[in-house]
Each structure stands twice: as structure tokens, then as C-alpha cells.
mmCIF file of N, CA and C in Angstrom:
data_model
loop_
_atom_site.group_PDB
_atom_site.id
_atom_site.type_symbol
_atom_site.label_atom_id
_atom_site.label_comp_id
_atom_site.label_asym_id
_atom_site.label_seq_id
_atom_site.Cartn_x
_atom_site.Cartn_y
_atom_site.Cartn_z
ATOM 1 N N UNK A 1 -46.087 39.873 10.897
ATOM 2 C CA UNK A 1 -45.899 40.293 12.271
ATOM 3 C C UNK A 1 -44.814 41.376 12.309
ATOM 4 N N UNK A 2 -45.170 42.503 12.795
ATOM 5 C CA UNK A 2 -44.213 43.306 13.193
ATOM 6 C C UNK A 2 -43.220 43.114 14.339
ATOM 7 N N UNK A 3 -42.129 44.272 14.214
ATOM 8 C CA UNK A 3 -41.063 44.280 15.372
ATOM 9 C C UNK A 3 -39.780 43.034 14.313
ATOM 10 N N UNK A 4 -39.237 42.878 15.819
ATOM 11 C CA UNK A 4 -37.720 42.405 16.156
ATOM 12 C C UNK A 4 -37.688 41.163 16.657
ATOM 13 N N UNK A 5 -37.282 39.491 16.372
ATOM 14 C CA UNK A 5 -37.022 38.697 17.358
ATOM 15 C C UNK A 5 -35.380 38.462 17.357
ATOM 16 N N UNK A 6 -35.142 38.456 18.594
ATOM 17 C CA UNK A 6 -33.764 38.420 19.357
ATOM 18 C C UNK A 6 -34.193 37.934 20.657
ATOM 19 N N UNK A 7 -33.210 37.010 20.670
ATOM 20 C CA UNK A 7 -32.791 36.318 22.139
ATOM 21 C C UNK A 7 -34.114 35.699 22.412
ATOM 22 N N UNK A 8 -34.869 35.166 21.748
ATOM 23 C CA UNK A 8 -36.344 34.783 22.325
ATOM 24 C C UNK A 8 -37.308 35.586 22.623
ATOM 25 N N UNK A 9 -36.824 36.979 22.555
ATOM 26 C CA UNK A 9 -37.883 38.016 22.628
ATOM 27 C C UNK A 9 -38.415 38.887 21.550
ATOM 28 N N UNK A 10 -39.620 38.757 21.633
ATOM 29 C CA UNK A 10 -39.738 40.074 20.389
ATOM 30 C C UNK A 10 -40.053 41.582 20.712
ATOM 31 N N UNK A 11 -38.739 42.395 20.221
ATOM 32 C CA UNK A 11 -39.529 43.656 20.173
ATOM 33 C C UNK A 11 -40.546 44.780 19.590
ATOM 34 N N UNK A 12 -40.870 44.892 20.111
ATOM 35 C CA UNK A 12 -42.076 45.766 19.457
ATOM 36 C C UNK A 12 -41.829 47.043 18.872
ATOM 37 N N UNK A 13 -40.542 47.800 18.942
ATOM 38 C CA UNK A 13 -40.224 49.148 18.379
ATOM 39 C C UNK A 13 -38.566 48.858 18.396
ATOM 40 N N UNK A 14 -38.017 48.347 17.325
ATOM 41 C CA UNK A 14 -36.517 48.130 16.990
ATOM 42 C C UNK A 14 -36.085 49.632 17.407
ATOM 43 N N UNK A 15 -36.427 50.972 17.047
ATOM 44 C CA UNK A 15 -35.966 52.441 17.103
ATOM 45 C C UNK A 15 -35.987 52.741 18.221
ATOM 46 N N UNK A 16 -36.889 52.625 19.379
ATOM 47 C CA UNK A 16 -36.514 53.150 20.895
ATOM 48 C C UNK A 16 -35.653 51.383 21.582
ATOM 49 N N UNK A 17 -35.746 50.964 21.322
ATOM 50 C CA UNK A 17 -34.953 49.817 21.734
ATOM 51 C C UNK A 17 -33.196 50.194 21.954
ATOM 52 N N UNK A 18 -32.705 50.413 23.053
ATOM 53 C CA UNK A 18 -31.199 50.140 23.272
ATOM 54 C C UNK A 18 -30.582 48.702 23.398
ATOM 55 N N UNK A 19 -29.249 49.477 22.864
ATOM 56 C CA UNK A 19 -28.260 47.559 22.731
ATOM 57 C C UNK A 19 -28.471 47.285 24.317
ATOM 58 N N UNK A 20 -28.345 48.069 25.046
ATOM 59 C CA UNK A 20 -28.347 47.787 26.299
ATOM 60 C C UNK A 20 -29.430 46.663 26.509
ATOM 61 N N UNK A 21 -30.758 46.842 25.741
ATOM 62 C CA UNK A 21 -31.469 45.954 26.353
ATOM 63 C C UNK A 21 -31.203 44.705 25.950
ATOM 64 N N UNK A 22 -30.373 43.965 24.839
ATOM 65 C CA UNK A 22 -30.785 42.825 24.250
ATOM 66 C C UNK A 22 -29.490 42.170 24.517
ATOM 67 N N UNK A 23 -28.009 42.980 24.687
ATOM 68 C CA UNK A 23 -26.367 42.657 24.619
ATOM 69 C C UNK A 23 -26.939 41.416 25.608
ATOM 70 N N UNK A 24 -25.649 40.792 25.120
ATOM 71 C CA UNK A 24 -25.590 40.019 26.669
ATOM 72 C C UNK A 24 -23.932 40.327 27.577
ATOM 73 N N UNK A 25 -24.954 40.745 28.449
ATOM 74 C CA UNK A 25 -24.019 41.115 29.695
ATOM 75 C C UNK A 25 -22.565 40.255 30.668
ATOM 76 N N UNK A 26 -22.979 39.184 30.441
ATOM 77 C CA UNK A 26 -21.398 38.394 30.927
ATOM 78 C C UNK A 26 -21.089 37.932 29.896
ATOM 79 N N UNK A 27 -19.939 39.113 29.362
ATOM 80 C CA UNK A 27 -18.956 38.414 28.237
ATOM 81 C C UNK A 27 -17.706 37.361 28.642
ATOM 82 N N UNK A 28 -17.653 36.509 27.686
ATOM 83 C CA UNK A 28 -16.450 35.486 27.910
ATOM 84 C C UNK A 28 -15.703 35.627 26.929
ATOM 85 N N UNK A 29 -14.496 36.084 27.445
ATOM 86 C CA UNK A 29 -13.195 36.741 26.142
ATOM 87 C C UNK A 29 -11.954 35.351 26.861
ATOM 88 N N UNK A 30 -10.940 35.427 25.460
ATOM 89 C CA UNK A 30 -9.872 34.629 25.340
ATOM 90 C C UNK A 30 -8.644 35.490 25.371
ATOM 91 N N UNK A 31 -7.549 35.182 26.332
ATOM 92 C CA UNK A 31 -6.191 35.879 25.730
ATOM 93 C C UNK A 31 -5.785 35.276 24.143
ATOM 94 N N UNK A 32 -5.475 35.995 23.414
ATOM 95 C CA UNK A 32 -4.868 35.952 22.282
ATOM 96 C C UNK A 32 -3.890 34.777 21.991
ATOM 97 N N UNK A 33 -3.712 33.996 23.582
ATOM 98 C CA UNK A 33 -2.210 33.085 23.482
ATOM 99 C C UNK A 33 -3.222 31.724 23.743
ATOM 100 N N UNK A 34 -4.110 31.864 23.869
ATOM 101 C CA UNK A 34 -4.802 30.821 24.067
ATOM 102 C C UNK A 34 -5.379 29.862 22.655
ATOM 103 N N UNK A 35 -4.834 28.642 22.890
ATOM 104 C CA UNK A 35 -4.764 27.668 21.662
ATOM 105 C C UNK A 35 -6.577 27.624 21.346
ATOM 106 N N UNK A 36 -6.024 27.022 19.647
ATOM 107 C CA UNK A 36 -7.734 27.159 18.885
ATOM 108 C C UNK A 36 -8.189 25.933 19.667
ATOM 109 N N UNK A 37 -7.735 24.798 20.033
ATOM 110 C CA UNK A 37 -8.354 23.704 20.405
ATOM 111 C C UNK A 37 -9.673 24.354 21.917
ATOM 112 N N UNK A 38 -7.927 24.956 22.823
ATOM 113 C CA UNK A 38 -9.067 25.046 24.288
ATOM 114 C C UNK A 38 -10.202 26.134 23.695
ATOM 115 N N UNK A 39 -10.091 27.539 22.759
ATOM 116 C CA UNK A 39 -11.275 28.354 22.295
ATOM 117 C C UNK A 39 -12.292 27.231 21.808
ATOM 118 N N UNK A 40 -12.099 26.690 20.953
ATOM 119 C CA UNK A 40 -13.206 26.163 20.218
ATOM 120 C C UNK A 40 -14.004 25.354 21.375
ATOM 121 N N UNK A 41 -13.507 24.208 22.189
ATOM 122 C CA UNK A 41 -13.862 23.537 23.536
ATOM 123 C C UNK A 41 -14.405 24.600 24.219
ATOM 124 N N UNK A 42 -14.475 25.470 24.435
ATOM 125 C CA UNK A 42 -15.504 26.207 25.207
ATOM 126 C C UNK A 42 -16.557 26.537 24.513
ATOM 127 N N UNK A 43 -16.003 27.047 23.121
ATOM 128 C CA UNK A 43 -16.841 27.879 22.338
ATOM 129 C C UNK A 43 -18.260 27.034 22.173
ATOM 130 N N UNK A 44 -18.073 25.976 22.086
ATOM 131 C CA UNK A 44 -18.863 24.613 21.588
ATOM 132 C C UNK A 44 -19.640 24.249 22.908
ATOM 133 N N UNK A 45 -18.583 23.942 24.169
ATOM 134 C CA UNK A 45 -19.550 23.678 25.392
ATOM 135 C C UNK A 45 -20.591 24.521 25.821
ATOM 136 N N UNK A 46 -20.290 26.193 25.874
ATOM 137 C CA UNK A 46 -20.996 27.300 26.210
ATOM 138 C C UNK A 46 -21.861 27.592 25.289
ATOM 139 N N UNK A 47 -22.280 26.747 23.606
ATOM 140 C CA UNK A 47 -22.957 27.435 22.760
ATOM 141 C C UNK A 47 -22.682 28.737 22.323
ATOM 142 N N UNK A 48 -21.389 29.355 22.304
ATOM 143 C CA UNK A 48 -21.422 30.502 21.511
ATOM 144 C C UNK A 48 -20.585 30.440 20.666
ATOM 145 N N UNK A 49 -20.936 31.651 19.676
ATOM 146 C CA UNK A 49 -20.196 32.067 18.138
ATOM 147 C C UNK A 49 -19.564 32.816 18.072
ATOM 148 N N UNK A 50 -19.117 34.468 18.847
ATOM 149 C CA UNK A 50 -17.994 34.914 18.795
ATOM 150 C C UNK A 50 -17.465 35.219 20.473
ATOM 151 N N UNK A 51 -16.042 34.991 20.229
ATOM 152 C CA UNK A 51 -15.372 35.505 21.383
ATOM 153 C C UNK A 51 -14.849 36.815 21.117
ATOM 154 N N UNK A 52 -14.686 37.585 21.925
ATOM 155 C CA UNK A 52 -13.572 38.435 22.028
ATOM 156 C C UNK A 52 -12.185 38.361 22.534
ATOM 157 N N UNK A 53 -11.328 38.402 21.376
ATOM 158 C CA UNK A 53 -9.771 37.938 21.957
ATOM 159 C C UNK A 53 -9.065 39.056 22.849
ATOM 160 N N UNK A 54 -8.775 39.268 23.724
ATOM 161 C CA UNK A 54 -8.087 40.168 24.637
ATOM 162 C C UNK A 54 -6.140 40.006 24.381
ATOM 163 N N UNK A 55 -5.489 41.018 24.590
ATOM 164 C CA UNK A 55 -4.083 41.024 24.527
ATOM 165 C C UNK A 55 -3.495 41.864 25.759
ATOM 166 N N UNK A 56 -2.951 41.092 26.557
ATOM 167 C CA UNK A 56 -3.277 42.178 28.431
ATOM 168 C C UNK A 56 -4.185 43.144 28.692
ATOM 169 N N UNK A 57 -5.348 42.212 28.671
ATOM 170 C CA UNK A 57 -6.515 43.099 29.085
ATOM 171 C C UNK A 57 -7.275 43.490 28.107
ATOM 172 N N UNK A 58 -6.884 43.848 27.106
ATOM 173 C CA UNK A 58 -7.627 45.356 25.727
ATOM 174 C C UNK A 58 -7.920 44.277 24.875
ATOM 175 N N UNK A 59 -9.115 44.316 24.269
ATOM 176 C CA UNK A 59 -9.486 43.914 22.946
ATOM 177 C C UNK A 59 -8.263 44.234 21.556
ATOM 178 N N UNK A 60 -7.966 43.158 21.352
ATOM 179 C CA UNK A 60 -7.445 43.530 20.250
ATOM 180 C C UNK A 60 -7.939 42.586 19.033
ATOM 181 N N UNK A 61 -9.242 41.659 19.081
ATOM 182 C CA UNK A 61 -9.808 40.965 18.425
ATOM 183 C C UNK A 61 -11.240 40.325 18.419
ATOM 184 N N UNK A 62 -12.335 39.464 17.641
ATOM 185 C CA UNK A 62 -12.836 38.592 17.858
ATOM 186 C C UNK A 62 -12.865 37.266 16.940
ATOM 187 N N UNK A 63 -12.838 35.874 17.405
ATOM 188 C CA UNK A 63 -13.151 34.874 17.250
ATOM 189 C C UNK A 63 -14.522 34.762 16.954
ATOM 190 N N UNK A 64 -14.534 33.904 15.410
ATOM 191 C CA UNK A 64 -16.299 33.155 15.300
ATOM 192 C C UNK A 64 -16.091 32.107 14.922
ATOM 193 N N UNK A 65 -17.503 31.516 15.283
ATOM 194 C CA UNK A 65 -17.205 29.897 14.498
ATOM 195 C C UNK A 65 -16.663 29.665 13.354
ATOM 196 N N UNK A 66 -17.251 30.808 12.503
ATOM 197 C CA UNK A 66 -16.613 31.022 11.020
ATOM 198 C C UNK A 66 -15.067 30.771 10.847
ATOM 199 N N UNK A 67 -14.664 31.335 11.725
ATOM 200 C CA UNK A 67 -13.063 31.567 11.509
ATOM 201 C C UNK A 67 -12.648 29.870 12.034
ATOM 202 N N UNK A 68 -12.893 29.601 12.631
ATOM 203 C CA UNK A 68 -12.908 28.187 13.087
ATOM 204 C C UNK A 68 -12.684 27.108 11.961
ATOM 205 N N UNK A 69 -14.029 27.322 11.338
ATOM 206 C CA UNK A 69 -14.479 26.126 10.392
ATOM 207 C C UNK A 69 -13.280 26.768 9.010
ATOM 208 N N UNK A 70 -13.032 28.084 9.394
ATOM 209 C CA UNK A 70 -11.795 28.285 8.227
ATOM 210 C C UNK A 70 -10.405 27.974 8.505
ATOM 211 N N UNK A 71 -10.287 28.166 9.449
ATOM 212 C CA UNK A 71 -8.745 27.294 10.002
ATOM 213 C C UNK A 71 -8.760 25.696 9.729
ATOM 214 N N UNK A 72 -10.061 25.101 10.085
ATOM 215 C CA UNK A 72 -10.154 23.462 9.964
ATOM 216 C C UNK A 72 -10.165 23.419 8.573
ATOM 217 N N UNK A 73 -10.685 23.858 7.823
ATOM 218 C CA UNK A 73 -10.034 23.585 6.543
ATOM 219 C C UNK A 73 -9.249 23.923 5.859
ATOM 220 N N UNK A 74 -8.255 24.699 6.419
ATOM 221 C CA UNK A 74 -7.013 25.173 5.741
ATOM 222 C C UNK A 74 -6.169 23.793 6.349
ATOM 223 N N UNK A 75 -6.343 23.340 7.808
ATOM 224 C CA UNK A 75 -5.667 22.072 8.014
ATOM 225 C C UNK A 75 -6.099 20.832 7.090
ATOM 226 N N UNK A 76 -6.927 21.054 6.985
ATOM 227 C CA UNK A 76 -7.546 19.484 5.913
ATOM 228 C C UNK A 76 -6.904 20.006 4.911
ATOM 229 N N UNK A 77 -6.885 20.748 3.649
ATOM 230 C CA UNK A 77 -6.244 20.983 2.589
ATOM 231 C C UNK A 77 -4.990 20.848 2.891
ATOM 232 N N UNK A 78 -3.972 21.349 3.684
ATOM 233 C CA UNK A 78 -2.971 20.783 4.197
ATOM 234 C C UNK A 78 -2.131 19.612 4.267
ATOM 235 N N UNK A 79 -3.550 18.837 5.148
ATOM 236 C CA UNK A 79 -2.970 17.701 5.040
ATOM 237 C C UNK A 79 -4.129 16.641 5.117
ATOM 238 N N UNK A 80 -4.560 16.240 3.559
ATOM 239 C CA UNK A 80 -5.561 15.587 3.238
ATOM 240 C C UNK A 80 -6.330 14.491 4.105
ATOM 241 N N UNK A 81 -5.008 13.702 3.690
ATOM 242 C CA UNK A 81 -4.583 12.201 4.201
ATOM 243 C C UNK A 81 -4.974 12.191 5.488
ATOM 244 N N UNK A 82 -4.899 13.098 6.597
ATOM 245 C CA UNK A 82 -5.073 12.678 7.605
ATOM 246 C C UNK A 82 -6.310 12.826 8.480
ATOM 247 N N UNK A 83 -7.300 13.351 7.757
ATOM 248 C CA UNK A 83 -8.665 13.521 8.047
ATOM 249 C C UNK A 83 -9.860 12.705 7.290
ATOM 250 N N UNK A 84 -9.218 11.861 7.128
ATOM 251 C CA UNK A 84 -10.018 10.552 6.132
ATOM 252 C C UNK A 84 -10.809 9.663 7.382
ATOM 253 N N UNK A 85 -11.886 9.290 7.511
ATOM 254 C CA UNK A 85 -12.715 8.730 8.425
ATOM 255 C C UNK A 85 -12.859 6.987 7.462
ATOM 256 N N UNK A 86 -12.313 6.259 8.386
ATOM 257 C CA UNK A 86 -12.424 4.608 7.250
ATOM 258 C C UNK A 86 -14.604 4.452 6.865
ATOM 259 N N UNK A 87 -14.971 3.948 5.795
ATOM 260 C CA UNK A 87 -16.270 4.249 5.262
ATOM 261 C C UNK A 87 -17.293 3.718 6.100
ATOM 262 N N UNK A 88 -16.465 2.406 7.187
ATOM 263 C CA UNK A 88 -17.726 2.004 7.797
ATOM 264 C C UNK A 88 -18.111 2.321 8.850
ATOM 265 N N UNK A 89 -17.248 3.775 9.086
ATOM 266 C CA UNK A 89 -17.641 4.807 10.550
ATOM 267 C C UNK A 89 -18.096 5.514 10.527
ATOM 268 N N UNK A 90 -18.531 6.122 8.957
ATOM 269 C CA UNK A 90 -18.842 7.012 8.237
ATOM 270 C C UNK A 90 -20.607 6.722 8.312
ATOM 271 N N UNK A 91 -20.744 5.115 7.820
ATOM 272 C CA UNK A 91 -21.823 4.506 7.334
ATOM 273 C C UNK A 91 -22.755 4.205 8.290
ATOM 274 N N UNK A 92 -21.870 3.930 9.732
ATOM 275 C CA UNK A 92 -22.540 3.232 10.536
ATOM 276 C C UNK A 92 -23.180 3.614 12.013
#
């Protein structure tokens, strides 16, 4: 099958296609001071993978899940011990 699928749609000519048509239009950005817990809690409720971090106003970043799941394990290596789940919560 030819074309493009994005967003549930398929296009039929990727080359006349603009970002315009596929972006999505209400972006949800984070100030920069805003803790990983409340980002990730949205990130997770709203289903999305990157934010854009703002610093008064201006982009000066983005957030992905990626970076996420790399911070959570720089805390687990950290600190082993304290992310241990007992086996029969694990099991059950």
C-alpha cells in the first residue's frame, strides 16, 4: 500500500502534504520549573510523548517519555533498595 499513515489517516502524496496538515494544533507545554512528577501525571493522563518545556514564555526545551523512563532509572540505580516490589505483589 502506498502513501503515509499518521494520526489515523493515510496520506496519499507524503510530497504535497504540509506539516500544517497533520501537526497537532493545541500544544500543551510545561514551564521548565515544573516538577517531573506533575509533567509525567499529565503526560500519562493526556496520552502524550513529548512536551515542550517553556522558560517565560520561549521554548527553551522538549520533554519525552524517553527522558522520563531515563531519569527513573538513574533514580533506581541510585537507590536500589528502594524500588524493590515484595514477590507476592509482583506475582499476584
Amino acid at each position: 500500500e502506498e502513501g503515509i499513515r499518521s494520526q489515523g489517516f493515510h496520506l496519499e502524496n507524503p510530497d504535497m502534504t504540509r506539516v500544517l496538515d497533520i501537526m497537532t494544533p493545541a500544544v500543551i507545554s510545561f514551564e521548565e520549573t515544573t516538577s517531573i512528577r506533575d509533567l509525567a501525571k499529565e503526560m500519562l493522563k493526556k496520552r502524550i510523548h513529548r512536551v515542550p518545556i517553556t522558560r517565560r514564555g520561549q521554548l527553551c526545551g522538549i520533554v519525552t517519555s524517553i527522558d522520563l523512563l531515563r531519569a527513573l532509572l538513574e533514580l533506581i540505580e541510585r537507590h536500589p533498595g528502594a524500588f524493590r516490589l515484595p514477590l507476592e505483589k509482583v506475582a499476584g
